[in-house]
Short mmCIF file of C-alpha atoms and ligand atoms in Angstrom, two decimals:
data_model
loop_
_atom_site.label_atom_id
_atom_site.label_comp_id
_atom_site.label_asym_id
_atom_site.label_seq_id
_atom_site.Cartn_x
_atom_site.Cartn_y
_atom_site.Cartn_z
CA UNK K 1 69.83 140.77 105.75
CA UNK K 2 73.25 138.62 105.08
CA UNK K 3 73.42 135.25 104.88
CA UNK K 4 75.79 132.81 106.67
CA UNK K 5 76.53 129.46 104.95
CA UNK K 6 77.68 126.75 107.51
CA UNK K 7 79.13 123.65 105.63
CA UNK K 8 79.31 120.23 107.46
CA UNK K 9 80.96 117.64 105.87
CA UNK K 10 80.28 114.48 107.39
CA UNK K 11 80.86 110.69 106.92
CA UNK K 12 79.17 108.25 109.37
CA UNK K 13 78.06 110.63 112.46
CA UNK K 14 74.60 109.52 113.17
CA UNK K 15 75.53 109.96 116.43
CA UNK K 16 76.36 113.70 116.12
CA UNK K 17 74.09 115.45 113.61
CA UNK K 18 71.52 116.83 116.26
CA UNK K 19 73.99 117.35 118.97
CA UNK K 20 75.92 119.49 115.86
CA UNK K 21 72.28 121.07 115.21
CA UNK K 22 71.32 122.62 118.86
CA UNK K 23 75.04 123.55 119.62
CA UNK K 24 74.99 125.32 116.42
CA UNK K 25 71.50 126.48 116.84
CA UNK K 26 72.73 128.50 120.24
CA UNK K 27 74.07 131.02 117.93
CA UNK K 28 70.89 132.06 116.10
CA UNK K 29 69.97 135.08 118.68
CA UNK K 30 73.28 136.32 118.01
CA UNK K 31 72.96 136.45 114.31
CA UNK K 32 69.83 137.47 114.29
CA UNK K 33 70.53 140.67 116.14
CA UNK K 34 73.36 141.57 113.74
CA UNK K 35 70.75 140.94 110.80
CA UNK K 36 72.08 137.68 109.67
CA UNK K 37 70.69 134.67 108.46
CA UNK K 38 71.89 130.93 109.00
CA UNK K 39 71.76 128.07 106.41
CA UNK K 40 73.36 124.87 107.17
CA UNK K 41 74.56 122.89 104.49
CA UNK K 42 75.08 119.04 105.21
CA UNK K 43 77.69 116.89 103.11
CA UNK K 44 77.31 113.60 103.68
CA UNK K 45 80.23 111.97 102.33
CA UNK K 46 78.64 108.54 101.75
CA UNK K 47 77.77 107.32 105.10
CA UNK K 48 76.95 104.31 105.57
CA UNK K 49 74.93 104.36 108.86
CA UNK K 50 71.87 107.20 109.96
CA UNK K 51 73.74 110.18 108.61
CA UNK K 52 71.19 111.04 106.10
CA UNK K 53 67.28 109.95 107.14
CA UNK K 54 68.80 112.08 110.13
CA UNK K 55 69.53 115.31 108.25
CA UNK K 56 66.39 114.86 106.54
CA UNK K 57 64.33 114.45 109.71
CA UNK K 58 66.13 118.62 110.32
CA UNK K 59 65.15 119.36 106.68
CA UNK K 60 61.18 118.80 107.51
CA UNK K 61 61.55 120.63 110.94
CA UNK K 62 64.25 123.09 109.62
CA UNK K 63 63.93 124.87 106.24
CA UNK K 64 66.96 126.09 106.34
CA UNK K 65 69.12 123.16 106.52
CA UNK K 66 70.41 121.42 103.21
CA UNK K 67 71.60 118.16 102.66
CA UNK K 68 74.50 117.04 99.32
CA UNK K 69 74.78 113.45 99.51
CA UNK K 70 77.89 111.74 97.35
CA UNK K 71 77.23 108.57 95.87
CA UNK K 72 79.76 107.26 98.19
CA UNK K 73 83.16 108.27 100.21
CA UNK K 74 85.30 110.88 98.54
CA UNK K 75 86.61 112.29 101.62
CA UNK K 76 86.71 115.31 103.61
CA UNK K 77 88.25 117.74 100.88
CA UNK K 78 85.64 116.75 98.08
CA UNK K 79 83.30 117.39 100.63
CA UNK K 80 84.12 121.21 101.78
CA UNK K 81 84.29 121.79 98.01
CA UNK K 82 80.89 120.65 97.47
CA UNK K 83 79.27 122.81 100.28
CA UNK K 84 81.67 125.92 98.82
CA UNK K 85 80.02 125.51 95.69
CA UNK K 86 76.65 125.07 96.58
CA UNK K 87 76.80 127.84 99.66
CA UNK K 88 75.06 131.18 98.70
CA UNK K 89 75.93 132.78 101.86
CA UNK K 90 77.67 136.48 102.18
CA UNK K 91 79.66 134.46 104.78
CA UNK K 92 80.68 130.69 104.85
CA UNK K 93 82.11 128.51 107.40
CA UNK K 94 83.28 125.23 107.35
CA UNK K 95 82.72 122.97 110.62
CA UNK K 96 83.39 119.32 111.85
CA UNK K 97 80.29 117.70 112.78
CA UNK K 98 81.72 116.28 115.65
CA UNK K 99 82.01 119.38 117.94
CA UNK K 100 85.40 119.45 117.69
CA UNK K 101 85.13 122.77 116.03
CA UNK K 102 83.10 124.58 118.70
CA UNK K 103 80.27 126.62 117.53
CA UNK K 104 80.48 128.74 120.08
CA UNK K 105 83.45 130.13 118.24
CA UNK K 106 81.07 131.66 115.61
CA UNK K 107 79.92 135.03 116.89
CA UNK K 108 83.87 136.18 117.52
CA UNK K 109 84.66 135.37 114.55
CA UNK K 110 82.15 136.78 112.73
CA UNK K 111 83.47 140.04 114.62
CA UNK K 112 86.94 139.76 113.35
CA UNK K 113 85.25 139.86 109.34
CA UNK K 114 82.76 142.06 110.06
CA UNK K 115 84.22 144.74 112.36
CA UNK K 116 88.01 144.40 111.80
CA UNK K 117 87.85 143.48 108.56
CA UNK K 118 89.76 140.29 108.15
CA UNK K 119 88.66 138.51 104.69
CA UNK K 120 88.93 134.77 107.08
CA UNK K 121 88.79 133.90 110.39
CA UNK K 122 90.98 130.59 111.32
CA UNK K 123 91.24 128.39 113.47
CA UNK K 124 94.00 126.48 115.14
CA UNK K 125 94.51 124.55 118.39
CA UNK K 126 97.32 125.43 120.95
CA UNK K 127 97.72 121.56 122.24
CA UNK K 128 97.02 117.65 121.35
CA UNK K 129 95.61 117.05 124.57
CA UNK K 130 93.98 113.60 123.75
CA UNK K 131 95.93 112.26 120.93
CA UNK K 132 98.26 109.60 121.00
CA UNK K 133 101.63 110.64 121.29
CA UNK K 134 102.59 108.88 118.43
CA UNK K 135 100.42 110.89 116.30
CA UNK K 136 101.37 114.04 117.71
CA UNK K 137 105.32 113.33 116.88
CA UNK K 138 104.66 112.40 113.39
CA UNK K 139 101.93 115.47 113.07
CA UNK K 140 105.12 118.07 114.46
CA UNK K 141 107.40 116.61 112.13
CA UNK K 142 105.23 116.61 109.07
CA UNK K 143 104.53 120.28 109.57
CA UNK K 144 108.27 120.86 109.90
CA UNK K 145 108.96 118.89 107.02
CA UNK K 146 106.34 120.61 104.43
CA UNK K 147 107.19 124.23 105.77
CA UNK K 148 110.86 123.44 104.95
CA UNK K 149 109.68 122.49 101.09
CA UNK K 150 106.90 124.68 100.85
CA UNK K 151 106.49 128.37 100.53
CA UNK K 152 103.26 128.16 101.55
CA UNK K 153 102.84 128.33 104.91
CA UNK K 154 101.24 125.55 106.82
CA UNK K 155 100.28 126.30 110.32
CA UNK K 156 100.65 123.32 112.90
CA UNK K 157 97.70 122.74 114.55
CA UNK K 158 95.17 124.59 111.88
CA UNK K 159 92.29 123.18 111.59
CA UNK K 160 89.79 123.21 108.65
CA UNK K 161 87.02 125.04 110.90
CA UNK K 162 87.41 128.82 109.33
CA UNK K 163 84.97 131.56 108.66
CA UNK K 164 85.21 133.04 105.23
CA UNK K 165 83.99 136.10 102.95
CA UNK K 166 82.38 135.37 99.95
CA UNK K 167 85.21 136.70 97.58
CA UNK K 168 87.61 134.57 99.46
CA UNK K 169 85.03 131.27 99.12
CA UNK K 170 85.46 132.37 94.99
CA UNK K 171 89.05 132.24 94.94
CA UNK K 172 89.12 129.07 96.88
CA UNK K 173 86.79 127.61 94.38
CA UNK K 174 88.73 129.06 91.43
CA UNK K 175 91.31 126.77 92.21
CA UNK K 176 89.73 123.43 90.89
CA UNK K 177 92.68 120.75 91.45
CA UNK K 178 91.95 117.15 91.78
CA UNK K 179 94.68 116.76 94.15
CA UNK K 180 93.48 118.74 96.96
CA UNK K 181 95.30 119.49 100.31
CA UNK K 182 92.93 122.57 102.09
CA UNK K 183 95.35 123.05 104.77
CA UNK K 184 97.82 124.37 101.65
CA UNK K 185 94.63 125.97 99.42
CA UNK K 186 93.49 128.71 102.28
CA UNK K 187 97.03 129.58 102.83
CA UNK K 188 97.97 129.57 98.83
CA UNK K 189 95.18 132.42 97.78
CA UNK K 190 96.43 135.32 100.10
CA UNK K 191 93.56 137.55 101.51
CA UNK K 192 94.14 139.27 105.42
CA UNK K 193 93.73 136.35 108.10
CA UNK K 194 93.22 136.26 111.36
CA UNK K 195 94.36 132.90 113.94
CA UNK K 196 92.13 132.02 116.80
CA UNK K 197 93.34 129.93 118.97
CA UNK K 198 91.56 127.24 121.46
CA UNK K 199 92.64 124.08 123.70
CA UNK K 200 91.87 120.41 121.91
CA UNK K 201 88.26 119.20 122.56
CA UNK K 202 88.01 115.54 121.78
CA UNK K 203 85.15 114.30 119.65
CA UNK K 204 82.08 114.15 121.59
CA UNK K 205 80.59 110.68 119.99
CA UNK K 206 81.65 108.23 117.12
CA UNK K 207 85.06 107.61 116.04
CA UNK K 208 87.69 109.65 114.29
CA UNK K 209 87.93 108.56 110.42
CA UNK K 210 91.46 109.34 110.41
CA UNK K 211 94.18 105.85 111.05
CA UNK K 212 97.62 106.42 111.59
CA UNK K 213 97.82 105.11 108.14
CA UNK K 214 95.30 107.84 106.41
CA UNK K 215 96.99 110.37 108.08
CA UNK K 216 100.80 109.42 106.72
CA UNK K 217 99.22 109.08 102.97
CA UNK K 218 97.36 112.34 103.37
CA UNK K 219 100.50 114.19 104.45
CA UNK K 220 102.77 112.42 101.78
CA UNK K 221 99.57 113.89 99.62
CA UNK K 222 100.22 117.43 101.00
CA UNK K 223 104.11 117.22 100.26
CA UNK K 224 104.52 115.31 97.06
CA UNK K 225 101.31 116.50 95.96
CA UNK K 226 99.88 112.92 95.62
CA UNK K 227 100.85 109.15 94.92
CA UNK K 228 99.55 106.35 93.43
CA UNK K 229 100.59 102.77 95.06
CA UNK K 230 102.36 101.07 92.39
CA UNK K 231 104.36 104.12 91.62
CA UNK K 232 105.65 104.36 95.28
CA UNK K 233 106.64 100.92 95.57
CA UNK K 234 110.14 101.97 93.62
CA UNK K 235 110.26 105.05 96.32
CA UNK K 236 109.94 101.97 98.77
CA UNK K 237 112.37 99.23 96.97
CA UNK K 238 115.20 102.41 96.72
CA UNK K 239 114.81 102.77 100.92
CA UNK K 240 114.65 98.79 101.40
CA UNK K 241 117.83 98.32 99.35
CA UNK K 242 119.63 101.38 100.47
CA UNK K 243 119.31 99.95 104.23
CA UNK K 244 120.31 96.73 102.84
CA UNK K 245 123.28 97.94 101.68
CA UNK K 246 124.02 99.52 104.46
CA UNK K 247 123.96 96.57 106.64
CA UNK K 248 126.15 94.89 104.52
CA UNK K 249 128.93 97.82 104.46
CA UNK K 250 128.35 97.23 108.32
CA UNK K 251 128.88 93.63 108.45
CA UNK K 252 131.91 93.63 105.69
CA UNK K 253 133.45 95.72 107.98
CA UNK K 254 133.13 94.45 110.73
CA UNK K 255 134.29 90.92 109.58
CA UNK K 256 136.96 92.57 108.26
CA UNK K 257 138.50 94.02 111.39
CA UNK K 258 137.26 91.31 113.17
CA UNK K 259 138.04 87.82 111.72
CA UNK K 260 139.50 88.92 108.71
CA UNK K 261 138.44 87.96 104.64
CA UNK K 262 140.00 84.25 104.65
CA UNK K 263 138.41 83.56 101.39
CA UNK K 264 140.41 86.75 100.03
CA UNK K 265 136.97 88.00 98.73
CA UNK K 266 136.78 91.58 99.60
CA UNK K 267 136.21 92.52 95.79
CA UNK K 268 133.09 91.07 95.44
CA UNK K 269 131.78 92.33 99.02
CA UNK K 270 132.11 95.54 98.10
CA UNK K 271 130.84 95.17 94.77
CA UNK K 272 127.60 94.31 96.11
CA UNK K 273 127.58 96.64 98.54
CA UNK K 274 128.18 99.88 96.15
CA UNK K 275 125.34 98.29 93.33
CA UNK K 276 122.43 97.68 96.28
CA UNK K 277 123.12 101.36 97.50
CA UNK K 278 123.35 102.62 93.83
CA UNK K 279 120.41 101.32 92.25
CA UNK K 280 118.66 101.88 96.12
CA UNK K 281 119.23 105.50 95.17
CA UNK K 282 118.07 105.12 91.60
CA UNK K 283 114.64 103.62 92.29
CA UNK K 284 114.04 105.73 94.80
CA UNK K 285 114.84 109.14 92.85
CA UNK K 286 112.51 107.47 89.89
CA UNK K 287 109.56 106.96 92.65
CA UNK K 288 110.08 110.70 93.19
CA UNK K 289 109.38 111.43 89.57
CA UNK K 290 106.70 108.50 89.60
CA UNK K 291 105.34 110.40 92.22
CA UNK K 292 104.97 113.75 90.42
CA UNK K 293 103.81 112.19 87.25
CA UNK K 294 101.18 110.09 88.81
CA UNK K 295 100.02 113.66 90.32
CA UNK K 296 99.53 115.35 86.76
CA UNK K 297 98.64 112.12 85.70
CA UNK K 298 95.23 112.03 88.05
CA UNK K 299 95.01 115.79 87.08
CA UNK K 300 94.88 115.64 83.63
CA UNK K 301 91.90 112.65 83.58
CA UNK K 302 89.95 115.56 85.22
CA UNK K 303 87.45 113.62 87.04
CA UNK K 304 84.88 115.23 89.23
CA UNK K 305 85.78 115.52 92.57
CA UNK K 306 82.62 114.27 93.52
CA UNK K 307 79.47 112.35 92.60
CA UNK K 308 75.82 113.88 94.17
CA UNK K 309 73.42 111.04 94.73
CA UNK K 310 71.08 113.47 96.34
CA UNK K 311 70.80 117.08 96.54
CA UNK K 312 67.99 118.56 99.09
N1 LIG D 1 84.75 113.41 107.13
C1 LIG D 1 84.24 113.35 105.84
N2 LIG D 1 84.71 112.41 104.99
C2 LIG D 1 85.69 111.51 105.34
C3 LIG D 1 86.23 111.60 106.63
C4 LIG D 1 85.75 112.56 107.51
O1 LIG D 1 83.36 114.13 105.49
O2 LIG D 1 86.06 110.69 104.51
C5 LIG D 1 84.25 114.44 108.08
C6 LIG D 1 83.81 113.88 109.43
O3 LIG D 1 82.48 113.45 109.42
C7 LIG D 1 84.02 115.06 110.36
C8 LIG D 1 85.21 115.77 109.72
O4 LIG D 1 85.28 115.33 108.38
O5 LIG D 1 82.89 115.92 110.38
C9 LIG D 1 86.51 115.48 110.45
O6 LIG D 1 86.71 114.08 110.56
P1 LIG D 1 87.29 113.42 111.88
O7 LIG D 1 86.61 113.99 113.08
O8 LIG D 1 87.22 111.96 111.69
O9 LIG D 1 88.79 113.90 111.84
P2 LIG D 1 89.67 114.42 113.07
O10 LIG D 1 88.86 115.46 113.79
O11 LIG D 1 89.95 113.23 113.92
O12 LIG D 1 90.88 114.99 112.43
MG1 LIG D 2 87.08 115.22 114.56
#
């Protein structure tokens, strides 16, 4: 008999955790047939509503569901790396709780691991149906962006929802950063994947955890590695006072071909002009380096990625 870890990471879905349950549940004949075991690992990542008495109400009917609960919000990536490293399975996948990741998925891609081989099974989708189009335009560019800078490759669309081997779960795990951006790790450690590909379902209850806002920072996380406010604010003077500049070269022009300089001052216009753009450039290109440092800055205090309050 194998076993088949499922990891759920979830933060504040009272409102999905039995829906998640049956849906996943509709899979058991299948597994069973091909000899393999389920066992569902819950990470709640410090909710603050009915998350948890709810996963405990499956634990008494359901043996084999398990529950990690973090002292409080670490977010989604401490999470998956708490169910990696408690999962025993011979097989582990990693699914929303929000049925955005359809279990229904599982069976074909167990298939692709166990009868052609592949080491993962990923998952992307083909469209945004349902997202603001705002969102989508900044998602696009970002993945332009970091496959431009990266030689990793980052596939638009993927989504954390994968089925993995064991020896692919240990080399994910082997890689024990503080700064951690998933979307780069699975790509990063190699191993034969396979994409499959399905059309946007929107979350079935609650609310997405992601802002606009959440999303920029974790994307600035995934290019520059990571930032820490006060470091960033000299990335953000060096933009403010290079568009400062530039309106001035604008408007010292145009008086200039306009009206004229009748004060005979066209030294000093400049003058300000060239030092706003140069030191612009200067604070911005030391909140690059700020950025970098703060990154092996949070790496080298080593702190654990994540706190367990309770571990059933
Ligand atoms: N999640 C989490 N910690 C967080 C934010 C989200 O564990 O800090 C979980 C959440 O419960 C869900 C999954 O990560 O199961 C994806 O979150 P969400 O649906 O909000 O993201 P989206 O699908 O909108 O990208
Ligand atoms: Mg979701």
């Amino acid at each position: 008999m194998k076993l088949l870890s499922v990891i759920v990471p979830c933060y504040n879905e009272q409102d999905n955790i039995f829906d998640f349950y049956d849906e996943l549940m509709k899979n058991e004949t299948y597994f069973k047939s091909n000899d393999v075991d389920f066992e569902v690992i819950f990470v709640d990542d410090g909710s603050k509503d009915e998350t948890v008495p709810r996963v405990k109400e499956l634990i008494a009917r359901d043996g084999r569901v398990h529950l990690i609960s973090f002292s409080r919000n670490f977010g989604k990536e401490a999470g998956m790396y708490a169910g990696l490293q408690k999962s025993k399975g011979d097989y582990v996948a990693i699914m929303d709780c929000d049925l955005q990741d359809p279990p229904a998925l599982l069976p074909d891609m167990y298939k692709a691991i166990a009868e052609e081989g592949y080491d993962s099974v990923a998952t992307r989708r083909v469209n945004r149906k349902g997202e603001p189009p705002i969102r989508s335009f900044f998602a696009r560019q970002f993945y332009k962006i970091i496959n431009r800078m990266s030689n990793t490759e980052i596939v638009d669309g993927a989504r954390d929802y994968r089925l993995m081997t064991r020896q692919f779960v240990d080399a994910i795990l082997s890689m024990k950063e503080y700064n951690r951006f998933s979307k780069g790790i699975f790509g990063w450690v190699g191993f034969k994947n396979k994409w499959l590909e399905f059309e946007n379902i929107e979350r079935k209850k609650g609310e997405t955890k992601w802002s606009f806002w959440k999303l920029f920072v974790y994307a600035l996380d995934g290019i520059m590695a990571f930032s820490t406010a006060p470091l960033s604010i000299a990335s953000f003077l060096g933009i403010f006072f290079c568009i400062v500049a530039f309106i001035f070269i604008v408007v010292v022009m145009v008086r200039q071909l306009t009206v004229g300089d009748p004060n005979n001052s066209v030294g000093w216009a400049s003058m300000v002009c060239i030092i706003l753009f140069v030191s612009g450039i200067q604070l911005f290109c030391v909140g690059i380096v700020g950025q970098y440092l703060s990154k092996a800055y949070l790496e080298v205090k080593d702190r654990p990625l994540y706190i367990v309050k309770e571990d059933l």
